[in-house]
mmCIF file of C-alpha atoms in Angstrom:
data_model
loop_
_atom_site.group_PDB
_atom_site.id
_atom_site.type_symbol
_atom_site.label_atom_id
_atom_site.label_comp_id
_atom_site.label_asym_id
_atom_site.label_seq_id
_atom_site.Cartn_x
_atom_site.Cartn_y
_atom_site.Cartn_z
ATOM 1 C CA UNK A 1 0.000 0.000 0.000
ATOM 2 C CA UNK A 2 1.482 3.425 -1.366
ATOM 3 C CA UNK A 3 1.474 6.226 2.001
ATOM 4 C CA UNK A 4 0.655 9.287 0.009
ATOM 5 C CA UNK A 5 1.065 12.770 2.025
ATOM 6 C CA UNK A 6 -1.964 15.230 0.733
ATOM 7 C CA UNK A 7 -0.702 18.817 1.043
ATOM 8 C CA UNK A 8 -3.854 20.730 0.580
ATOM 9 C CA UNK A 9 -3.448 24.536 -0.641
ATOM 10 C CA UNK A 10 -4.681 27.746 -1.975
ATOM 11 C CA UNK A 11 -1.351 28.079 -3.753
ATOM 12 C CA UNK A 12 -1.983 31.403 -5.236
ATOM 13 C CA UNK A 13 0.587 31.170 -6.272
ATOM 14 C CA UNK A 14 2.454 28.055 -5.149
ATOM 15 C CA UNK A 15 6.198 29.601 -4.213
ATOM 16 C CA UNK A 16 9.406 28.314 -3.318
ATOM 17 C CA UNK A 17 8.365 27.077 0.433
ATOM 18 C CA UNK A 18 5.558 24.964 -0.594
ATOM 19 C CA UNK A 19 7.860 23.152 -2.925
ATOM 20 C CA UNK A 20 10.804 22.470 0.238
ATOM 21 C CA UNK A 21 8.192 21.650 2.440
ATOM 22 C CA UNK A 22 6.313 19.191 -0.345
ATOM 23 C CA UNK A 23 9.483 17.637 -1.348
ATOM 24 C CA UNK A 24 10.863 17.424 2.688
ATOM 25 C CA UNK A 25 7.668 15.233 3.194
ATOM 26 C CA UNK A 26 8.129 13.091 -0.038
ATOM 27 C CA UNK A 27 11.529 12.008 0.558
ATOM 28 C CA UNK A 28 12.505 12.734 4.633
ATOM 29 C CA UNK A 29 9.674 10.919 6.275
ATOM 30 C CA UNK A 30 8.460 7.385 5.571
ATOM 31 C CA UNK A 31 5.570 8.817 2.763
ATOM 32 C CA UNK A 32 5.929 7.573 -0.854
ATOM 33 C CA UNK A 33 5.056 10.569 -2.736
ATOM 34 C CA UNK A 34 3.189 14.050 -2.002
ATOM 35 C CA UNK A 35 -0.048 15.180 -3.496
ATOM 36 C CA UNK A 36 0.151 18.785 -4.115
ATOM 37 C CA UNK A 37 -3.841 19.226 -3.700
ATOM 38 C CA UNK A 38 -5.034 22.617 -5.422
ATOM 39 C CA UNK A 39 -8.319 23.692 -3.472
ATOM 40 C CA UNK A 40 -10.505 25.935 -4.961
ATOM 41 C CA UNK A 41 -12.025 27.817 -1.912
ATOM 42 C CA UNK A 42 -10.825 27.127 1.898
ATOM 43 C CA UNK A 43 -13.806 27.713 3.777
ATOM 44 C CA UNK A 44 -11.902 29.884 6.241
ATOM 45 C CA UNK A 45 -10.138 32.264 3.465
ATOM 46 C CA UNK A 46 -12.149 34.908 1.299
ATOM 47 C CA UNK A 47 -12.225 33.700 -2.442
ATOM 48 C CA UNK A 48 -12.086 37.233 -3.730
ATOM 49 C CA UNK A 49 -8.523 37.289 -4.089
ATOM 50 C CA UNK A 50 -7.608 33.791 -5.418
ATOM 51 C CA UNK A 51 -6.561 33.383 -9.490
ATOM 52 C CA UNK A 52 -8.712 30.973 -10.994
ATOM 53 C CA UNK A 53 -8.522 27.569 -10.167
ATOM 54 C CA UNK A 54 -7.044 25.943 -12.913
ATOM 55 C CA UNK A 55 -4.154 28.472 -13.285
ATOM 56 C CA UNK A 56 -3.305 27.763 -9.678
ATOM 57 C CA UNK A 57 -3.083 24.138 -10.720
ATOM 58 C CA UNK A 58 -1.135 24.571 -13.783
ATOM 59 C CA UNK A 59 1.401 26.900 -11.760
ATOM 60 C CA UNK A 60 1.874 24.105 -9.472
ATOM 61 C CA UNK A 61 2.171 21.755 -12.466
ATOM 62 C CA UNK A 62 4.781 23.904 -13.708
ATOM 63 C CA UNK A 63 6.839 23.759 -10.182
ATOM 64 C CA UNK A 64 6.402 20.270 -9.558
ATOM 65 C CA UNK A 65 8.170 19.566 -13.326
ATOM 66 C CA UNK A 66 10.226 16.277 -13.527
ATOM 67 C CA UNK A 67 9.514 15.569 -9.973
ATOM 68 C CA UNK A 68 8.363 11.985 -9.942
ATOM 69 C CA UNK A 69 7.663 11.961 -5.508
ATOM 70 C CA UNK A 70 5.332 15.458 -6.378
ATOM 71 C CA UNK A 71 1.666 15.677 -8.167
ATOM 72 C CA UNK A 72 -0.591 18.225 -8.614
ATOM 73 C CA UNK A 73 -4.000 17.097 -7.900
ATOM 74 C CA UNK A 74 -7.266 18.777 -8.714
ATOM 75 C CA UNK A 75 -9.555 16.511 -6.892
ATOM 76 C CA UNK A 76 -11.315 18.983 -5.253
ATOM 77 C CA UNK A 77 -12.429 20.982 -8.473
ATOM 78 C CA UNK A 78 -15.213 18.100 -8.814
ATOM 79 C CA UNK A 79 -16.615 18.393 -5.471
ATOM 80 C CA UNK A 80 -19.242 20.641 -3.774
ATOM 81 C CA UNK A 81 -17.637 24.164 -2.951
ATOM 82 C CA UNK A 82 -16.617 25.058 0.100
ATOM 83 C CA UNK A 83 -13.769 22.442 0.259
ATOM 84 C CA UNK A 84 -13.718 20.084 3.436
ATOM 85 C CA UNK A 85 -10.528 18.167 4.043
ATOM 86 C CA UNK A 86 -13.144 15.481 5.407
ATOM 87 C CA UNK A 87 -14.925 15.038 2.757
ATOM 88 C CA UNK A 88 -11.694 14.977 0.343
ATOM 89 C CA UNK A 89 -10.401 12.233 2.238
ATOM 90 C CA UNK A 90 -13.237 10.002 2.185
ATOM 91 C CA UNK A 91 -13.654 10.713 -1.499
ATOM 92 C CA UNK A 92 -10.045 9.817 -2.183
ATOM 93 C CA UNK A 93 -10.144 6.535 0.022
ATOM 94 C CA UNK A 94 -12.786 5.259 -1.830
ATOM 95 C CA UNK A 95 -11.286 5.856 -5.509
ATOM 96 C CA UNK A 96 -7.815 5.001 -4.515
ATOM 97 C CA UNK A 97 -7.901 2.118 -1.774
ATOM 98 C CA UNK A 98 -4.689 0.886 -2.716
ATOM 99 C CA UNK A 99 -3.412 4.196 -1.034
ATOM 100 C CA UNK A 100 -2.821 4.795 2.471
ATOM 101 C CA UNK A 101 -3.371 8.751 3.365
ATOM 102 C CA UNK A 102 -1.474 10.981 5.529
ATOM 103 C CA UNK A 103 -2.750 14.726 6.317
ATOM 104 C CA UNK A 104 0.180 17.466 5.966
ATOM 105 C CA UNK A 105 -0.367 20.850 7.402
ATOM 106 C CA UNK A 106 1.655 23.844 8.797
ATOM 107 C CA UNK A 107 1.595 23.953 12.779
ATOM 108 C CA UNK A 108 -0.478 27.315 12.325
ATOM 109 C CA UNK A 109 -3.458 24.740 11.183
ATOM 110 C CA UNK A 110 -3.009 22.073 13.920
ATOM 111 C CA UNK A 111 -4.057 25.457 16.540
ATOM 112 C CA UNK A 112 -7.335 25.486 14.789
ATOM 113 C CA UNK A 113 -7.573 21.944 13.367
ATOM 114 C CA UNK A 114 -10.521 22.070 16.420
ATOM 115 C CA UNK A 115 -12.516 24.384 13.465
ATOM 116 C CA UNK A 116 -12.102 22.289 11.026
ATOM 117 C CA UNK A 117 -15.762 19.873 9.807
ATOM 118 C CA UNK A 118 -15.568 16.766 11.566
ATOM 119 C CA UNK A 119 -11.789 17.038 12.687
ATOM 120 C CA UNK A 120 -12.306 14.043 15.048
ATOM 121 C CA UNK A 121 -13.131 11.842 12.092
ATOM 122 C CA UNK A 122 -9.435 13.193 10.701
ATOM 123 C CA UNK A 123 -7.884 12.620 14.034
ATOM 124 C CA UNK A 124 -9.370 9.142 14.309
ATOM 125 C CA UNK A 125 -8.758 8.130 10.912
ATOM 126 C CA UNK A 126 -5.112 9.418 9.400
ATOM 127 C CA UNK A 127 -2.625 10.505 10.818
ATOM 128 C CA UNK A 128 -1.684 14.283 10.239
ATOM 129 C CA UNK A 129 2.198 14.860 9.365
ATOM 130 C CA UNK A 130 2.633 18.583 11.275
ATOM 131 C CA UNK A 131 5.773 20.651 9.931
ATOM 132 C CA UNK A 132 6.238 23.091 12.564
ATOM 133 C CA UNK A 133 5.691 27.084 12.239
ATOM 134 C CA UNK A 134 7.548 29.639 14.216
ATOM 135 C CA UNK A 135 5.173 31.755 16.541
ATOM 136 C CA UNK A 136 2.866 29.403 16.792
ATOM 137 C CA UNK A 137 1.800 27.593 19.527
ATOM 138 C CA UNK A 138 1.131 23.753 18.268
ATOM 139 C CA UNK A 139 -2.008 23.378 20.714
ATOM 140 C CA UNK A 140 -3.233 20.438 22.765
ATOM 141 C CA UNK A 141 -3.773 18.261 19.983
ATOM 142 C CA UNK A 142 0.155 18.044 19.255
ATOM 143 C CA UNK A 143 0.380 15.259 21.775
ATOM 144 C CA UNK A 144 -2.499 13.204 20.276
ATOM 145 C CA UNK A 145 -1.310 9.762 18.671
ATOM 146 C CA UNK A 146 -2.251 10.305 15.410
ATOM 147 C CA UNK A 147 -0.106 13.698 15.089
ATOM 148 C CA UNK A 148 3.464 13.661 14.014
ATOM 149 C CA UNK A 149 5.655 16.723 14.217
ATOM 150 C CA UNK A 150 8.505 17.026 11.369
ATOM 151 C CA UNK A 151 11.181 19.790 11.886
ATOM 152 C CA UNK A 152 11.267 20.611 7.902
ATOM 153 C CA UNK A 153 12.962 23.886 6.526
ATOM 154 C CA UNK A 154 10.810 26.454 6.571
ATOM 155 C CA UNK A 155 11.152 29.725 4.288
ATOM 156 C CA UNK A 156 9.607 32.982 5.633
ATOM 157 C CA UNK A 157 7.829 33.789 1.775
ATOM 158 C CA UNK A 158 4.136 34.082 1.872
ATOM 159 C CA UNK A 159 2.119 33.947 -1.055
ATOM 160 C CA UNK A 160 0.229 37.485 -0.363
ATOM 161 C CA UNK A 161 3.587 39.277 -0.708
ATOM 162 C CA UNK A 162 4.224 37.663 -3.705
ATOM 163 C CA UNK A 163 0.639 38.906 -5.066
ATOM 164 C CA UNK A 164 2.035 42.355 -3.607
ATOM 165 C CA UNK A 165 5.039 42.272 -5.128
ATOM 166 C CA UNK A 166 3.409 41.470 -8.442
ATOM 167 C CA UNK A 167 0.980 44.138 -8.381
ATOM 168 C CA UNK A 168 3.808 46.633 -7.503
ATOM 169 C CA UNK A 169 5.881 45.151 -10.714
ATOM 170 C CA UNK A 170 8.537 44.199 -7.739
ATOM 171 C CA UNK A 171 10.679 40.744 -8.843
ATOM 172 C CA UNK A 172 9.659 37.716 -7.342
ATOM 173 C CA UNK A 173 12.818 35.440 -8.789
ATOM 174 C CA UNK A 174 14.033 32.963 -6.614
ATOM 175 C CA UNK A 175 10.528 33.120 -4.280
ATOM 176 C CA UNK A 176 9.341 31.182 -6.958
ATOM 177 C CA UNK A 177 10.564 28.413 -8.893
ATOM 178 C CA UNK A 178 12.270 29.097 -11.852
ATOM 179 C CA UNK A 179 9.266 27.761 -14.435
ATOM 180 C CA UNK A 180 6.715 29.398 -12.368
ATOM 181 C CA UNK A 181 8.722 32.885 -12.332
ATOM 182 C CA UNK A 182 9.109 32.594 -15.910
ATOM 183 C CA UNK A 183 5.490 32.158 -16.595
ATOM 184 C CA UNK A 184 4.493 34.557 -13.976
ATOM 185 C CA UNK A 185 6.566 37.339 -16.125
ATOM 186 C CA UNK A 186 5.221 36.507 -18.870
ATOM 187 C CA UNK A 187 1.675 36.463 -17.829
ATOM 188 C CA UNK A 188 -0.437 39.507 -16.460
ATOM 189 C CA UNK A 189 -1.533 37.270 -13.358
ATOM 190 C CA UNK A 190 -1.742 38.818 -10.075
ATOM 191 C CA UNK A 191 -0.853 42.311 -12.328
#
């Protein structure tokens, strides 16, 4: 049975720390490969400012190149709006059930992860690979048996400042990867 890490995501746009933390997880911890899921609207982020969904996903495409542990997955495009993790999950179990599932998220998500539609079903039912965030406090839930904390390079980029930066006609090289720079010059998104 393939352990696949799902790395759900705005990406908008994906940038350089999504791809160290993605391919950290694919090739540091005992997971077989990463899927770089692309969601279309997290219920707890305003959908105002996200580029549409399938440039997202061909941005991520474009990162992800040759990389054979790294997907770009756009699962949730197909299923009802707002996006649930829960719901994701079960759909995914029950197309791919040769496929073991594993939960990635930042340590600013395991605070709230209490939020989060039927997080005990998630808790009881994966386990949730946490890659820790400075200045944020991990929460009770870091001690529960189904959480693992990683200590995975982080980068301090963010994608709103890289939407800034774009606006402003600022260079974003090297907060990117390469391909996705290139296209991003190219391109009037997030102009």
């Amino acid at each position: 049975m393939r352990k696949t890490g799902l790395f759900f995501g705005s990406f908008n746009p994906v940038h350089t720390g999504h791809m160290v933390i993605a391919n950290f997880m694919a090739t540091q911890t005992d997971l077989d490969e990463v899927w770089m899921i692309v969601s279309p609207q997290n219920p707890l982020k305003n959908k105002k400012s996200l580029a549409r969904d399938h440039d997202r996903l061909h941005l991520v495409r474009l990162a992800i190149g040759e990389n054979t542990n790294l997907r770009a997955s756009d699962v949730e495009f197909s299923l009802p709006q707002p996006s649930y993790t829960v719901d994701t999950l079960v759909y995914l179990r029950e197309k791919y059930p040769d496929r073991e599932f594993v939960l990635i998220m930042g340590g600013d998500n395991l605070g709230t992860l209490h939020k989060w539609k039927n997080y005990e079903i998630l808790l009881r039912d994966y386990q949730i690979y946490v890659y820790q965030r400075p200045q944020y406090d991990l929460g009770e839930l870091a001690d529960h048996p189904s959480i693992k904390i990683w200590e995975a390079p982080l980068m301090q980029i963010s994608a709103s400042y890289i939407r800034r930066c774009l606006r402003e006609g600022l260079s974003v090289q090297y907060l990117v990867p390469d391909p996705v720079f290139e296209y991003l010059e190219g391109s009037g998104l997030y102009k």
